[in-house]
mmCIF file with all atom_site columns, C-alpha atoms in Angstrom:
data_model
loop_
_atom_site.group_PDB
_atom_site.id
_atom_site.type_symbol
_atom_site.label_atom_id
_atom_site.label_alt_id
_atom_site.label_comp_id
_atom_site.label_asym_id
_atom_site.label_entity_id
_atom_site.label_seq_id
_atom_site.pdbx_PDB_ins_code
_atom_site.Cartn_x
_atom_site.Cartn_y
_atom_site.Cartn_z
_atom_site.occupancy
_atom_site.B_iso_or_equiv
_atom_site.pdbx_formal_charge
_atom_site.auth_seq_id
_atom_site.auth_comp_id
_atom_site.auth_asym_id
_atom_site.auth_atom_id
_atom_site.pdbx_PDB_model_num
ATOM 1   C CA . MET G 1 1   ? 104.480 56.908 -169.499 1.00 0.00 ? 4   MET G CA 1
ATOM 2   C CA . PRO G 1 2   ? 100.914 57.999 -168.778 1.00 0.00 ? 5   PRO G CA 1
ATOM 3   C CA . ARG G 1 3   ? 100.340 61.704 -168.448 1.00 0.00 ? 6   ARG G CA 1
ATOM 4   C CA . PRO G 1 4   ? 100.790 62.758 -164.783 1.00 0.00 ? 7   PRO G CA 1
ATOM 5   C CA . VAL G 1 5   ? 97.734  63.796 -162.814 1.00 0.00 ? 8   VAL G CA 1
ATOM 6   C CA . ARG G 1 6   ? 97.825  67.559 -162.238 1.00 0.00 ? 9   ARG G CA 1
ATOM 7   C CA . LEU G 1 7   ? 98.157  68.403 -158.583 1.00 0.00 ? 10  LEU G CA 1
ATOM 8   C CA . PRO G 1 8   ? 98.498  71.764 -156.883 1.00 0.00 ? 11  PRO G CA 1
ATOM 9   C CA . ALA G 1 9   ? 102.203 72.594 -156.423 1.00 0.00 ? 12  ALA G CA 1
ATOM 10  C CA . PRO G 1 10  ? 102.299 71.919 -152.634 1.00 0.00 ? 13  PRO G CA 1
ATOM 11  C CA . ALA G 1 11  ? 100.571 68.539 -153.066 1.00 0.00 ? 14  ALA G CA 1
ATOM 12  C CA . ARG G 1 12  ? 102.920 67.581 -155.923 1.00 0.00 ? 15  ARG G CA 1
ATOM 13  C CA . ARG G 1 13  ? 105.956 68.614 -153.876 1.00 0.00 ? 16  ARG G CA 1
ATOM 14  C CA . ARG G 1 14  ? 104.724 66.484 -150.944 1.00 0.00 ? 17  ARG G CA 1
ATOM 15  C CA . GLN G 1 15  ? 104.155 63.529 -153.297 1.00 0.00 ? 18  GLN G CA 1
ATOM 16  C CA . LEU G 1 16  ? 107.678 63.886 -154.703 1.00 0.00 ? 19  LEU G CA 1
ATOM 17  C CA . LEU G 1 17  ? 109.210 64.089 -151.230 1.00 0.00 ? 20  LEU G CA 1
ATOM 18  C CA . ASP G 1 18  ? 107.321 60.959 -150.158 1.00 0.00 ? 21  ASP G CA 1
ATOM 19  C CA . GLU G 1 19  ? 108.441 59.072 -153.258 1.00 0.00 ? 22  GLU G CA 1
ATOM 20  C CA . ALA G 1 20  ? 112.027 60.266 -152.836 1.00 0.00 ? 23  ALA G CA 1
ATOM 21  C CA . LEU G 1 21  ? 112.005 59.110 -149.215 1.00 0.00 ? 24  LEU G CA 1
ATOM 22  C CA . GLU G 1 22  ? 111.159 55.560 -150.218 1.00 0.00 ? 25  GLU G CA 1
ATOM 23  C CA . ALA G 1 23  ? 113.590 55.544 -153.150 1.00 0.00 ? 26  ALA G CA 1
ATOM 24  C CA . PHE G 1 24  ? 116.508 56.886 -151.091 1.00 0.00 ? 27  PHE G CA 1
ATOM 25  C CA . ALA G 1 25  ? 115.716 54.591 -148.153 1.00 0.00 ? 28  ALA G CA 1
ATOM 26  C CA . VAL G 1 26  ? 116.030 51.580 -150.455 1.00 0.00 ? 29  VAL G CA 1
ATOM 27  C CA . GLY G 1 27  ? 118.855 52.670 -152.762 1.00 0.00 ? 30  GLY G CA 1
ATOM 28  C CA . GLY G 1 28  ? 120.735 55.276 -150.779 1.00 0.00 ? 31  GLY G CA 1
ATOM 29  C CA . PHE G 1 29  ? 121.774 58.601 -152.237 1.00 0.00 ? 32  PHE G CA 1
ATOM 30  C CA . ASP G 1 30  ? 124.362 57.318 -154.704 1.00 0.00 ? 33  ASP G CA 1
ATOM 31  C CA . ARG G 1 31  ? 122.321 54.500 -156.247 1.00 0.00 ? 34  ARG G CA 1
ATOM 32  C CA . THR G 1 32  ? 119.063 56.454 -156.548 1.00 0.00 ? 35  THR G CA 1
ATOM 33  C CA . SER G 1 33  ? 118.591 58.610 -159.626 1.00 0.00 ? 36  SER G CA 1
ATOM 34  C CA . MET G 1 34  ? 116.191 61.425 -160.362 1.00 0.00 ? 37  MET G CA 1
ATOM 35  C CA . ASP G 1 35  ? 114.795 59.112 -163.076 1.00 0.00 ? 38  ASP G CA 1
ATOM 36  C CA . ASP G 1 36  ? 113.983 56.524 -160.385 1.00 0.00 ? 39  ASP G CA 1
ATOM 37  C CA . ILE G 1 37  ? 112.147 59.116 -158.302 1.00 0.00 ? 40  ILE G CA 1
ATOM 38  C CA . ALA G 1 38  ? 110.255 60.606 -161.240 1.00 0.00 ? 41  ALA G CA 1
ATOM 39  C CA . GLU G 1 39  ? 109.216 57.165 -162.470 1.00 0.00 ? 42  GLU G CA 1
ATOM 40  C CA . GLY G 1 40  ? 108.082 56.093 -158.986 1.00 0.00 ? 43  GLY G CA 1
ATOM 41  C CA . ALA G 1 41  ? 106.011 59.281 -158.650 1.00 0.00 ? 44  ALA G CA 1
ATOM 42  C CA . GLY G 1 42  ? 104.505 58.846 -162.111 1.00 0.00 ? 45  GLY G CA 1
ATOM 43  C CA . VAL G 1 43  ? 105.858 62.167 -163.380 1.00 0.00 ? 46  VAL G CA 1
ATOM 44  C CA . THR G 1 44  ? 108.410 63.246 -165.933 1.00 0.00 ? 47  THR G CA 1
ATOM 45  C CA . LYS G 1 45  ? 111.895 64.262 -164.899 1.00 0.00 ? 48  LYS G CA 1
ATOM 46  C CA . PRO G 1 46  ? 111.239 67.908 -165.909 1.00 0.00 ? 49  PRO G CA 1
ATOM 47  C CA . VAL G 1 47  ? 108.320 67.971 -163.433 1.00 0.00 ? 50  VAL G CA 1
ATOM 48  C CA . LEU G 1 48  ? 110.688 66.751 -160.711 1.00 0.00 ? 51  LEU G CA 1
ATOM 49  C CA . TYR G 1 49  ? 113.214 69.451 -161.633 1.00 0.00 ? 52  TYR G CA 1
ATOM 50  C CA . GLN G 1 50  ? 110.495 72.103 -161.436 1.00 0.00 ? 53  GLN G CA 1
ATOM 51  C CA . HIS G 1 51  ? 110.367 71.388 -157.704 1.00 0.00 ? 54  HIS G CA 1
ATOM 52  C CA . PHE G 1 52  ? 113.988 70.486 -156.911 1.00 0.00 ? 55  PHE G CA 1
ATOM 53  C CA . ARG G 1 53  ? 117.004 71.911 -158.744 1.00 0.00 ? 56  ARG G CA 1
ATOM 54  C CA . SER G 1 54  ? 119.124 68.793 -158.145 1.00 0.00 ? 57  SER G CA 1
ATOM 55  C CA . LYS G 1 55  ? 119.191 65.411 -156.457 1.00 0.00 ? 58  LYS G CA 1
ATOM 56  C CA . HIS G 1 56  ? 121.417 66.913 -153.773 1.00 0.00 ? 59  HIS G CA 1
ATOM 57  C CA . ALA G 1 57  ? 118.916 69.726 -153.092 1.00 0.00 ? 60  ALA G CA 1
ATOM 58  C CA . LEU G 1 58  ? 116.058 67.204 -152.964 1.00 0.00 ? 61  LEU G CA 1
ATOM 59  C CA . TYR G 1 59  ? 117.938 65.035 -150.475 1.00 0.00 ? 62  TYR G CA 1
ATOM 60  C CA . LEU G 1 60  ? 118.774 68.010 -148.248 1.00 0.00 ? 63  LEU G CA 1
ATOM 61  C CA . GLU G 1 61  ? 115.143 69.122 -148.227 1.00 0.00 ? 64  GLU G CA 1
ATOM 62  C CA . LEU G 1 62  ? 114.078 65.583 -147.410 1.00 0.00 ? 65  LEU G CA 1
ATOM 63  C CA . LEU G 1 63  ? 116.491 65.431 -144.440 1.00 0.00 ? 66  LEU G CA 1
ATOM 64  C CA . ASP G 1 64  ? 115.043 68.711 -143.139 1.00 0.00 ? 67  ASP G CA 1
ATOM 65  C CA . ASP G 1 65  ? 111.501 67.464 -143.747 1.00 0.00 ? 68  ASP G CA 1
ATOM 66  C CA . VAL G 1 66  ? 111.804 64.162 -141.878 1.00 0.00 ? 69  VAL G CA 1
ATOM 67  C CA . GLY G 1 67  ? 113.880 65.804 -139.139 1.00 0.00 ? 70  GLY G CA 1
ATOM 68  C CA . GLY G 1 68  ? 111.147 68.386 -138.680 1.00 0.00 ? 71  GLY G CA 1
ATOM 69  C CA . GLN G 1 69  ? 108.527 65.652 -138.447 1.00 0.00 ? 72  GLN G CA 1
ATOM 70  C CA . LEU G 1 70  ? 110.524 63.862 -135.747 1.00 0.00 ? 73  LEU G CA 1
ATOM 71  C CA . LEU G 1 71  ? 111.125 67.057 -133.760 1.00 0.00 ? 74  LEU G CA 1
ATOM 72  C CA . ASP G 1 72  ? 107.450 68.003 -134.043 1.00 0.00 ? 75  ASP G CA 1
ATOM 73  C CA . ALA G 1 73  ? 106.350 64.588 -132.743 1.00 0.00 ? 76  ALA G CA 1
ATOM 74  C CA . ILE G 1 74  ? 108.700 64.813 -129.738 1.00 0.00 ? 77  ILE G CA 1
ATOM 75  C CA . THR G 1 75  ? 107.726 68.406 -128.956 1.00 0.00 ? 78  THR G CA 1
ATOM 76  C CA . LYS G 1 76  ? 103.999 67.677 -129.056 1.00 0.00 ? 79  LYS G CA 1
ATOM 77  C CA . ALA G 1 77  ? 104.360 64.540 -126.934 1.00 0.00 ? 80  ALA G CA 1
ATOM 78  C CA . THR G 1 78  ? 106.444 66.198 -124.218 1.00 0.00 ? 81  THR G CA 1
ATOM 79  C CA . ALA G 1 79  ? 104.172 69.271 -124.136 1.00 0.00 ? 82  ALA G CA 1
ATOM 80  C CA . ALA G 1 80  ? 101.175 67.046 -123.400 1.00 0.00 ? 83  ALA G CA 1
ATOM 81  C CA . ALA G 1 81  ? 102.925 65.194 -120.548 1.00 0.00 ? 84  ALA G CA 1
ATOM 82  C CA . THR G 1 82  ? 101.890 65.955 -116.967 1.00 0.00 ? 85  THR G CA 1
ATOM 83  C CA . GLY G 1 83  ? 105.291 65.919 -115.253 1.00 0.00 ? 86  GLY G CA 1
ATOM 84  C CA . PRO G 1 84  ? 109.036 65.455 -115.752 1.00 0.00 ? 87  PRO G CA 1
ATOM 85  C CA . ARG G 1 85  ? 109.021 61.628 -115.581 1.00 0.00 ? 88  ARG G CA 1
ATOM 86  C CA . GLN G 1 86  ? 106.079 61.539 -117.999 1.00 0.00 ? 89  GLN G CA 1
ATOM 87  C CA . GLN G 1 87  ? 107.912 63.951 -120.332 1.00 0.00 ? 90  GLN G CA 1
ATOM 88  C CA . VAL G 1 88  ? 110.876 61.571 -120.516 1.00 0.00 ? 91  VAL G CA 1
ATOM 89  C CA . GLU G 1 89  ? 108.681 58.611 -121.407 1.00 0.00 ? 92  GLU G CA 1
ATOM 90  C CA . ALA G 1 90  ? 106.475 60.631 -123.789 1.00 0.00 ? 93  ALA G CA 1
ATOM 91  C CA . GLY G 1 91  ? 109.518 61.958 -125.632 1.00 0.00 ? 94  GLY G CA 1
ATOM 92  C CA . PHE G 1 92  ? 111.001 58.495 -126.048 1.00 0.00 ? 95  PHE G CA 1
ATOM 93  C CA . SER G 1 93  ? 107.589 57.115 -127.012 1.00 0.00 ? 96  SER G CA 1
ATOM 94  C CA . ALA G 1 94  ? 107.253 59.705 -129.790 1.00 0.00 ? 97  ALA G CA 1
ATOM 95  C CA . TYR G 1 95  ? 110.794 58.963 -130.952 1.00 0.00 ? 98  TYR G CA 1
ATOM 96  C CA . PHE G 1 96  ? 110.382 55.191 -131.040 1.00 0.00 ? 99  PHE G CA 1
ATOM 97  C CA . THR G 1 97  ? 106.917 55.415 -132.589 1.00 0.00 ? 100 THR G CA 1
ATOM 98  C CA . PHE G 1 98  ? 108.590 57.410 -135.370 1.00 0.00 ? 101 PHE G CA 1
ATOM 99  C CA . VAL G 1 99  ? 111.251 54.684 -135.717 1.00 0.00 ? 102 VAL G CA 1
ATOM 100 C CA . ASN G 1 100 ? 108.553 52.006 -135.865 1.00 0.00 ? 103 ASN G CA 1
ATOM 101 C CA . ASP G 1 101 ? 106.068 53.770 -138.128 1.00 0.00 ? 104 ASP G CA 1
ATOM 102 C CA . GLN G 1 102 ? 108.559 55.591 -140.353 1.00 0.00 ? 105 GLN G CA 1
ATOM 103 C CA . ALA G 1 103 ? 111.556 53.277 -140.547 1.00 0.00 ? 106 ALA G CA 1
ATOM 104 C CA . SER G 1 104 ? 112.431 54.621 -144.008 1.00 0.00 ? 107 SER G CA 1
ATOM 105 C CA . ALA G 1 105 ? 112.558 58.172 -142.647 1.00 0.00 ? 108 ALA G CA 1
ATOM 106 C CA . PHE G 1 106 ? 114.690 57.060 -139.698 1.00 0.00 ? 109 PHE G CA 1
ATOM 107 C CA . ARG G 1 107 ? 117.090 55.197 -142.026 1.00 0.00 ? 110 ARG G CA 1
ATOM 108 C CA . LEU G 1 108 ? 117.314 58.214 -144.302 1.00 0.00 ? 111 LEU G CA 1
ATOM 109 C CA . LEU G 1 109 ? 117.971 60.609 -141.434 1.00 0.00 ? 112 LEU G CA 1
ATOM 110 C CA . PHE G 1 110 ? 120.410 58.519 -139.428 1.00 0.00 ? 113 PHE G CA 1
ATOM 111 C CA . GLY G 1 111 ? 121.902 56.240 -142.069 1.00 0.00 ? 114 GLY G CA 1
ATOM 112 C CA . SER G 1 112 ? 125.674 56.220 -142.084 1.00 0.00 ? 115 SER G CA 1
ATOM 113 C CA . GLY G 1 113 ? 125.819 57.438 -145.699 1.00 0.00 ? 116 GLY G CA 1
ATOM 114 C CA . ASN G 1 114 ? 124.867 60.932 -144.544 1.00 0.00 ? 117 ASN G CA 1
ATOM 115 C CA . ARG G 1 115 ? 128.116 61.285 -142.625 1.00 0.00 ? 118 ARG G CA 1
ATOM 116 C CA . ARG G 1 116 ? 130.200 61.136 -145.840 1.00 0.00 ? 119 ARG G CA 1
ATOM 117 C CA . ASP G 1 117 ? 128.714 64.316 -147.328 1.00 0.00 ? 120 ASP G CA 1
ATOM 118 C CA . ARG G 1 118 ? 129.388 67.524 -145.405 1.00 0.00 ? 121 ARG G CA 1
ATOM 119 C CA . SER G 1 119 ? 126.071 69.179 -146.206 1.00 0.00 ? 122 SER G CA 1
ATOM 120 C CA . PHE G 1 120 ? 124.096 66.021 -145.386 1.00 0.00 ? 123 PHE G CA 1
ATOM 121 C CA . SER G 1 121 ? 126.028 65.597 -142.148 1.00 0.00 ? 124 SER G CA 1
ATOM 122 C CA . ALA G 1 122 ? 125.364 69.243 -141.261 1.00 0.00 ? 125 ALA G CA 1
ATOM 123 C CA . ALA G 1 123 ? 121.633 68.791 -141.938 1.00 0.00 ? 126 ALA G CA 1
ATOM 124 C CA . VAL G 1 124 ? 121.470 65.756 -139.653 1.00 0.00 ? 127 VAL G CA 1
ATOM 125 C CA . ARG G 1 125 ? 123.455 67.611 -137.002 1.00 0.00 ? 128 ARG G CA 1
ATOM 126 C CA . ARG G 1 126 ? 120.938 70.493 -137.146 1.00 0.00 ? 129 ARG G CA 1
ATOM 127 C CA . VAL G 1 127 ? 118.144 67.997 -136.472 1.00 0.00 ? 130 VAL G CA 1
ATOM 128 C CA . GLU G 1 128 ? 120.052 66.450 -133.568 1.00 0.00 ? 131 GLU G CA 1
ATOM 129 C CA . GLU G 1 129 ? 120.802 69.906 -132.137 1.00 0.00 ? 132 GLU G CA 1
ATOM 130 C CA . ALA G 1 130 ? 117.162 71.000 -132.450 1.00 0.00 ? 133 ALA G CA 1
ATOM 131 C CA . ILE G 1 131 ? 116.026 67.878 -130.595 1.00 0.00 ? 134 ILE G CA 1
ATOM 132 C CA . ALA G 1 132 ? 118.742 68.416 -127.966 1.00 0.00 ? 135 ALA G CA 1
ATOM 133 C CA . ASP G 1 133 ? 117.618 72.045 -127.534 1.00 0.00 ? 136 ASP G CA 1
ATOM 134 C CA . ALA G 1 134 ? 114.033 70.878 -126.966 1.00 0.00 ? 137 ALA G CA 1
ATOM 135 C CA . ILE G 1 135 ? 115.213 68.309 -124.416 1.00 0.00 ? 138 ILE G CA 1
ATOM 136 C CA . ALA G 1 136 ? 117.572 70.724 -122.622 1.00 0.00 ? 139 ALA G CA 1
ATOM 137 C CA . ALA G 1 137 ? 114.667 73.080 -122.008 1.00 0.00 ? 140 ALA G CA 1
ATOM 138 C CA . LEU G 1 138 ? 112.839 70.272 -120.188 1.00 0.00 ? 141 LEU G CA 1
ATOM 139 C CA . ILE G 1 139 ? 115.643 69.237 -117.827 1.00 0.00 ? 142 ILE G CA 1
ATOM 140 C CA . GLU G 1 140 ? 114.683 70.463 -114.367 1.00 0.00 ? 143 GLU G CA 1
ATOM 141 C CA . ALA G 1 141 ? 117.903 70.492 -112.395 1.00 0.00 ? 144 ALA G CA 1
ATOM 142 C CA . ASP G 1 142 ? 120.072 73.077 -110.691 1.00 0.00 ? 145 ASP G CA 1
ATOM 143 C CA . ILE G 1 143 ? 122.792 72.970 -113.358 1.00 0.00 ? 146 ILE G CA 1
ATOM 144 C CA . ASP G 1 144 ? 124.252 75.449 -115.815 1.00 0.00 ? 147 ASP G CA 1
ATOM 145 C CA . THR G 1 145 ? 123.239 75.683 -119.472 1.00 0.00 ? 148 THR G CA 1
ATOM 146 C CA . GLU G 1 146 ? 126.256 73.786 -120.830 1.00 0.00 ? 149 GLU G CA 1
ATOM 147 C CA . HIS G 1 147 ? 125.698 70.916 -118.386 1.00 0.00 ? 150 HIS G CA 1
ATOM 148 C CA . ARG G 1 148 ? 122.037 70.813 -119.463 1.00 0.00 ? 151 ARG G CA 1
ATOM 149 C CA . ARG G 1 149 ? 123.024 70.760 -123.178 1.00 0.00 ? 152 ARG G CA 1
ATOM 150 C CA . LEU G 1 150 ? 125.572 68.002 -122.570 1.00 0.00 ? 153 LEU G CA 1
ATOM 151 C CA . LEU G 1 151 ? 122.925 65.822 -120.928 1.00 0.00 ? 154 LEU G CA 1
ATOM 152 C CA . ALA G 1 152 ? 120.401 66.600 -123.666 1.00 0.00 ? 155 ALA G CA 1
ATOM 153 C CA . ASN G 1 153 ? 122.874 65.505 -126.344 1.00 0.00 ? 156 ASN G CA 1
ATOM 154 C CA . GLY G 1 154 ? 123.493 62.307 -124.377 1.00 0.00 ? 157 GLY G CA 1
ATOM 155 C CA . ILE G 1 155 ? 119.757 61.595 -124.407 1.00 0.00 ? 158 ILE G CA 1
ATOM 156 C CA . VAL G 1 156 ? 119.635 62.212 -128.172 1.00 0.00 ? 159 VAL G CA 1
ATOM 157 C CA . GLY G 1 157 ? 122.516 59.761 -128.619 1.00 0.00 ? 160 GLY G CA 1
ATOM 158 C CA . LEU G 1 158 ? 120.771 57.197 -126.431 1.00 0.00 ? 161 LEU G CA 1
ATOM 159 C CA . ALA G 1 159 ? 117.626 57.377 -128.549 1.00 0.00 ? 162 ALA G CA 1
ATOM 160 C CA . GLU G 1 160 ? 119.489 57.377 -131.857 1.00 0.00 ? 163 GLU G CA 1
ATOM 161 C CA . GLY G 1 161 ? 121.715 54.448 -130.913 1.00 0.00 ? 164 GLY G CA 1
ATOM 162 C CA . THR G 1 162 ? 118.744 52.426 -129.692 1.00 0.00 ? 165 THR G CA 1
ATOM 163 C CA . GLY G 1 163 ? 116.793 53.260 -132.851 1.00 0.00 ? 166 GLY G CA 1
ATOM 164 C CA . ARG G 1 164 ? 119.707 52.194 -135.070 1.00 0.00 ? 167 ARG G CA 1
ATOM 165 C CA . HIS G 1 165 ? 120.047 48.889 -133.238 1.00 0.00 ? 168 HIS G CA 1
ATOM 166 C CA . TRP G 1 166 ? 116.320 48.276 -133.555 1.00 0.00 ? 169 TRP G CA 1
ATOM 167 C CA . VAL G 1 167 ? 116.175 49.050 -137.282 1.00 0.00 ? 170 VAL G CA 1
ATOM 168 C CA . THR G 1 168 ? 119.344 47.186 -138.276 1.00 0.00 ? 171 THR G CA 1
ATOM 169 C CA . SER G 1 169 ? 118.616 44.120 -136.141 1.00 0.00 ? 172 SER G CA 1
ATOM 170 C CA . GLY G 1 170 ? 115.119 43.696 -137.581 1.00 0.00 ? 173 GLY G CA 1
ATOM 171 C CA . LEU G 1 171 ? 113.671 43.112 -134.109 1.00 0.00 ? 174 LEU G CA 1
ATOM 172 C CA . ASP G 1 172 ? 109.881 43.164 -133.826 1.00 0.00 ? 175 ASP G CA 1
ATOM 173 C CA . LEU G 1 173 ? 109.432 45.462 -130.844 1.00 0.00 ? 176 LEU G CA 1
ATOM 174 C CA . ASP G 1 174 ? 106.591 47.454 -129.339 1.00 0.00 ? 177 ASP G CA 1
ATOM 175 C CA . PRO G 1 175 ? 107.618 51.143 -129.484 1.00 0.00 ? 178 PRO G CA 1
ATOM 176 C CA . ASP G 1 176 ? 105.936 51.898 -126.153 1.00 0.00 ? 179 ASP G CA 1
ATOM 177 C CA . GLU G 1 177 ? 107.820 49.067 -124.453 1.00 0.00 ? 180 GLU G CA 1
ATOM 178 C CA . VAL G 1 178 ? 111.121 50.278 -125.916 1.00 0.00 ? 181 VAL G CA 1
ATOM 179 C CA . ALA G 1 179 ? 110.235 53.801 -124.743 1.00 0.00 ? 182 ALA G CA 1
ATOM 180 C CA . ARG G 1 180 ? 109.505 52.571 -121.208 1.00 0.00 ? 183 ARG G CA 1
ATOM 181 C CA . ARG G 1 181 ? 112.794 50.673 -120.988 1.00 0.00 ? 184 ARG G CA 1
ATOM 182 C CA . ILE G 1 182 ? 114.937 53.516 -122.309 1.00 0.00 ? 185 ILE G CA 1
ATOM 183 C CA . ALA G 1 183 ? 112.984 56.099 -120.281 1.00 0.00 ? 186 ALA G CA 1
ATOM 184 C CA . ASP G 1 184 ? 113.709 54.068 -117.123 1.00 0.00 ? 187 ASP G CA 1
ATOM 185 C CA . LEU G 1 185 ? 117.424 54.213 -117.943 1.00 0.00 ? 188 LEU G CA 1
ATOM 186 C CA . ALA G 1 186 ? 117.375 57.943 -118.758 1.00 0.00 ? 189 ALA G CA 1
ATOM 187 C CA . TRP G 1 187 ? 115.203 58.837 -115.772 1.00 0.00 ? 190 TRP G CA 1
ATOM 188 C CA . ALA G 1 188 ? 117.490 56.982 -113.366 1.00 0.00 ? 191 ALA G CA 1
ATOM 189 C CA . GLY G 1 189 ? 120.387 59.006 -114.733 1.00 0.00 ? 192 GLY G CA 1
ATOM 190 C CA . LEU G 1 190 ? 118.519 62.307 -114.686 1.00 0.00 ? 193 LEU G CA 1
ATOM 191 C CA . ARG G 1 191 ? 117.459 61.772 -111.063 1.00 0.00 ? 194 ARG G CA 1
ATOM 192 C CA . GLY G 1 192 ? 121.121 61.433 -110.079 1.00 0.00 ? 195 GLY G CA 1
ATOM 193 C CA . ILE G 1 193 ? 122.256 64.746 -111.591 1.00 0.00 ? 196 ILE G CA 1
ATOM 194 C CA . ARG G 1 194 ? 124.435 66.820 -109.335 1.00 0.00 ? 197 ARG G CA 1
ATOM 195 C CA . PRO G 1 195 ? 125.330 70.468 -109.959 1.00 0.00 ? 198 PRO G CA 1
#
């Protein structure tokens, strides 16, 4: 193996996370080894272990990383929107652009294999809850906090279920068109909220 190019620690860590994302997206957690990731990144296994104490720790950090990227995209998109209806569409647009542009990250985050491991499932649930919290804060209706959180979790489920269907079916879709269609559905429901 050629000698790895020396990178500053943060850049090397980012490179390893990116390589791990692709490896896990293809092989899943069980079939992907630290050797596979190290080889794909062009580093030795000891270099990989300098950054991540185990495959499990690497996978958990990766779930947090891609979840944070998705939440950040949604938060930025909804903050830039000019009104409630635009926030709904902008949020879905950010979500489905993520699904389209980062299908490996979406598969990693919402793949069914994560539900078998408690810590992986908890990490995914934290991401879903963070997104639901961001959405709940945007719902403008005369309802109590628990009602708002219930609706926000429903919207998260709507997006996740649509994203899963899209990725597993292999459909070639325009993310903005998907966002418009799902936003129309969500907005119609949100407009009908009663206290």
